Structures are given as C-alpha cells and as structure tokens.
Amino acid sequence: ALPPGGVVVFYQTDIRRPGEGQVSKAHLVLRAAAEFGEEVVLWWHKIVHFGSVDSPAFSAVQFTHLLCFGRSPAAGGSVDS
C-alpha cells in the first residue's frame, strides 16, 4: 500500500530475450500503475546510463529507467512535498 504523501521508486532495466527482442520492464510497471486509475500517477521518469559511452553493447542494455510514482493530488498526494 502506498500511504498518503508516500512515493515509490522503481529501478527497471530492460532485458533482451532471444527470439523476442528487448522487453521493457518499465512499460510493465507503467501498465501496472495504470490499473490504479487516477489514484497513482507517474511523478517523474529518468533514464540512467551505466557502462561506457565509447563502446557499444550488443548483448546487454547499458541504461535503466528510474520511475517515481505517488498518489495523485486528487487522491491525497502532493507534488509539493
């Protein structure tokens, strides 16, 4: 349960599956949050790079998603906190 004024932050790295391609776990989290309707909203989404920008990675992703969710102002949340 997400208490009033509380937030939750997800650190989600995409994965690559043979025959399926890249799977966005951030998308899965966003879909789950949407099931709460307007009660829970995405406050921010950041892309975080790790690894080296000088060498491409063909077998693994080199970034992750940081997603912060909180209660919408209508549901008792506050983006001013």
Coordinates of N, CA and C in Angstrom, one line a residue:
A1 N 0.8 -1.2 0.0 CA 0.0 0.0 0.0 C 0.9 1.2 0.0
L2 N 0.5 2.2 -0.7 CA 1.2 3.5 -0.8 C 0.5 4.5 0.1
P3 N 1.1 4.9 1.2 CA 0.5 5.8 2.2 C 0.3 7.2 1.6
P4 N -0.6 8.0 2.1 CA -0.7 9.4 1.6 C 0.6 10.1 1.8
G5 N 1.0 10.8 0.7 CA 2.3 11.5 0.8 C 3.5 10.7 0.5
G6 N 3.3 9.3 0.4 CA 4.4 8.4 0.1 C 4.7 8.3 -1.4
V7 N 5.8 7.9 -1.7 CA 6.2 7.7 -3.1 C 6.9 6.3 -3.2
V8 N 6.9 5.8 -4.4 CA 7.6 4.6 -4.7 C 8.5 4.8 -5.9
V9 N 9.8 4.3 -5.9 CA 10.7 4.5 -7.0 C 11.1 3.1 -7.5
F10 N 11.0 2.9 -8.8 CA 11.4 1.6 -9.4 C 12.6 1.9 -10.2
Y11 N 13.5 0.9 -10.2 CA 14.8 0.9 -10.9 C 14.6 -0.3 -11.9
Q12 N 14.3 0.0 -13.1 CA 13.9 -1.1 -14.0 C 14.9 -1.1 -15.3
T13 N 15.6 -2.2 -15.4 CA 16.5 -2.3 -16.6 C 15.8 -3.3 -17.6
D14 N 15.8 -2.9 -18.8 CA 15.2 -3.7 -19.9 C 16.1 -4.9 -20.1
I15 N 15.5 -6.0 -20.6 CA 16.2 -7.2 -20.9 C 16.0 -7.5 -22.4
R16 N 16.9 -8.4 -22.9 CA 16.8 -8.9 -24.2 C 16.6 -10.4 -24.2
R17 N 15.6 -10.9 -24.9 CA 15.3 -12.3 -24.9 C 15.4 -12.8 -26.3
P18 N 16.1 -13.9 -26.5 CA 16.3 -14.5 -27.8 C 14.9 -14.8 -28.5
G19 N 14.8 -14.3 -29.7 CA 13.5 -14.6 -30.4 C 12.4 -13.6 -30.1
E20 N 12.6 -12.9 -29.0 CA 11.5 -11.9 -28.5 C 12.0 -10.5 -28.7
G21 N 13.3 -10.3 -28.5 CA 13.9 -8.9 -28.6 C 13.9 -8.3 -27.2
Q22 N 13.9 -6.9 -27.2 CA 14.0 -6.2 -26.0 C 12.7 -6.1 -25.3
V23 N 12.7 -6.4 -24.0 CA 11.5 -6.3 -23.2 C 11.6 -5.1 -22.2
S24 N 10.7 -4.2 -22.3 CA 10.7 -3.0 -21.4 C 10.0 -3.3 -20.1
K25 N 10.8 -3.5 -19.0 CA 10.2 -3.7 -17.7 C 9.5 -2.4 -17.2
A26 N 10.1 -1.3 -17.7 CA 9.5 0.0 -17.3 C 8.0 0.1 -17.8
H27 N 7.8 -0.4 -19.0 CA 6.5 -0.5 -19.6 C 5.5 -1.3 -18.7
L28 N 6.1 -2.4 -18.2 CA 5.3 -3.3 -17.4 C 4.8 -2.6 -16.1
V29 N 5.8 -1.8 -15.5 CA 5.5 -1.1 -14.3 C 4.4 0.0 -14.6
L30 N 4.6 0.7 -15.7 CA 3.6 1.7 -16.1 C 2.2 1.1 -16.3
R31 N 2.1 -0.1 -16.9 CA 0.8 -0.7 -17.1 C 0.2 -1.1 -15.8
A32 N 1.0 -1.6 -14.8 CA 0.5 -2.0 -13.5 C 0.0 -0.7 -12.8
A33 N 0.7 0.4 -12.9 CA 0.3 1.6 -12.2 C -1.0 2.1 -12.8
A34 N -1.2 1.9 -14.1 CA -2.4 2.4 -14.8 C -3.7 1.6 -14.3
E35 N -3.5 0.4 -13.8 CA -4.6 -0.3 -13.2 C -5.2 0.4 -12.0
F36 N -4.5 1.3 -11.4 CA -5.0 2.0 -10.2 C -5.8 3.2 -10.7
G37 N -5.9 3.4 -12.0 CA -6.7 4.6 -12.5 C -5.9 5.9 -12.2
E38 N -6.7 6.9 -11.7 CA -6.1 8.2 -11.5 C -5.6 8.3 -10.0
E39 N -5.6 7.3 -9.3 CA -5.2 7.3 -7.9 C -3.7 7.4 -7.8
V40 N -2.9 6.7 -8.6 CA -1.5 6.7 -8.6 C -1.0 7.2 -9.9
V41 N -0.1 8.2 -9.9 CA 0.4 8.8 -11.1 C 2.0 8.8 -11.1
L42 N 2.5 8.9 -12.3 CA 3.9 8.9 -12.5 C 4.4 10.4 -12.3
W43 N 5.3 10.6 -11.3 CA 5.7 11.9 -11.0 C 6.9 12.3 -11.8
W44 N 7.8 11.3 -12.1 CA 8.9 11.6 -13.0 C 9.5 10.3 -13.5
H45 N 10.2 10.4 -14.6 CA 10.9 9.2 -15.3 C 12.3 9.7 -15.7
K46 N 13.3 9.0 -15.3 CA 14.7 9.4 -15.6 C 15.3 8.2 -16.3
I47 N 16.2 8.5 -17.3 CA 17.0 7.4 -17.9 C 18.4 7.6 -17.3
V48 N 18.9 6.5 -16.8 CA 20.2 6.4 -16.2 C 21.1 5.6 -17.0
H49 N 22.3 6.1 -17.5 CA 23.2 5.3 -18.3 C 24.3 4.8 -17.4
F50 N 24.7 3.5 -17.6 CA 25.8 3.0 -17.0 C 26.7 2.2 -18.0
G51 N 27.9 2.0 -17.7 CA 28.8 1.4 -18.7 C 29.6 2.5 -19.3
S52 N 30.0 2.2 -20.6 CA 30.9 3.2 -21.3 C 30.2 3.7 -22.5
V53 N 30.2 5.0 -22.7 CA 29.6 5.5 -23.9 C 30.4 5.3 -25.1
D54 N 31.7 4.9 -24.9 CA 32.6 4.8 -26.0 C 32.6 3.4 -26.7
S55 N 32.0 2.4 -26.0 CA 31.9 1.1 -26.6 C 30.5 0.6 -26.6
P56 N 29.9 0.2 -27.8 CA 28.6 -0.2 -27.8 C 28.4 -1.6 -27.2
A57 N 27.2 -1.9 -26.7 CA 26.9 -3.2 -26.1 C 25.9 -3.9 -26.9
F58 N 26.3 -5.0 -27.5 CA 25.3 -5.7 -28.4 C 24.6 -6.7 -27.7
S59 N 25.1 -7.2 -26.5 CA 24.4 -8.3 -25.8 C 23.7 -7.8 -24.6
A60 N 23.8 -6.6 -24.2 CA 23.2 -6.1 -22.9 C 22.9 -4.6 -23.0
V61 N 21.8 -4.2 -22.4 CA 21.5 -2.8 -22.4 C 22.4 -2.1 -21.4
Q62 N 22.6 -0.8 -21.7 CA 23.5 0.0 -20.8 C 22.8 1.2 -20.2
F63 N 21.5 1.0 -20.0 CA 20.7 2.1 -19.3 C 19.6 1.4 -18.5
T64 N 19.1 2.2 -17.6 CA 18.0 1.7 -16.8 C 17.0 2.9 -16.7
H65 N 15.8 2.6 -16.3 CA 14.8 3.6 -16.0 C 14.6 3.7 -14.5
L66 N 14.5 5.0 -14.1 CA 14.0 5.3 -12.7 C 12.7 5.9 -12.9
L67 N 11.7 5.3 -12.2 CA 10.3 5.8 -12.3 C 9.8 6.0 -10.9
C68 N 9.3 7.2 -10.7 CA 8.7 7.6 -9.4 C 7.2 7.8 -9.5
F69 N 6.5 7.0 -8.6 CA 5.1 7.1 -8.6 C 4.6 7.7 -7.2
G70 N 3.5 8.3 -7.2 CA 2.9 8.8 -6.0 C 1.4 8.9 -6.2
R71 N 0.8 9.2 -5.1 CA -0.7 9.4 -5.2 C -0.9 10.7 -5.9
S72 N -2.0 10.7 -6.7 CA -2.3 11.9 -7.4 C -2.8 13.0 -6.4
P73 N -2.7 14.3 -6.7 CA -3.2 15.3 -5.8 C -4.7 15.1 -5.4
A74 N -5.5 14.6 -6.4 CA -6.9 14.3 -6.1 C -7.1 13.2 -5.1
A75 N -6.1 12.3 -5.0 CA -6.2 11.1 -4.1 C -5.5 11.3 -2.8
G76 N -5.1 12.6 -2.6 CA -4.4 12.9 -1.3 C -2.9 13.0 -1.4
G77 N -2.4 13.0 -2.6 CA -0.9 13.1 -2.7 C -0.6 14.6 -3.0
S78 N 0.7 14.9 -2.9 CA 1.1 16.3 -3.2 C 2.4 16.3 -3.9
V79 N 2.5 16.9 -5.0 CA 3.8 17.0 -5.7 C 4.7 18.1 -5.1
D80 N 4.2 18.9 -4.1 CA 4.9 19.9 -3.4 C 5.8 19.4 -2.3
S81 N 5.5 18.1 -1.9 CA 6.2 17.6 -0.7 C 7.7 17.3 -1.0

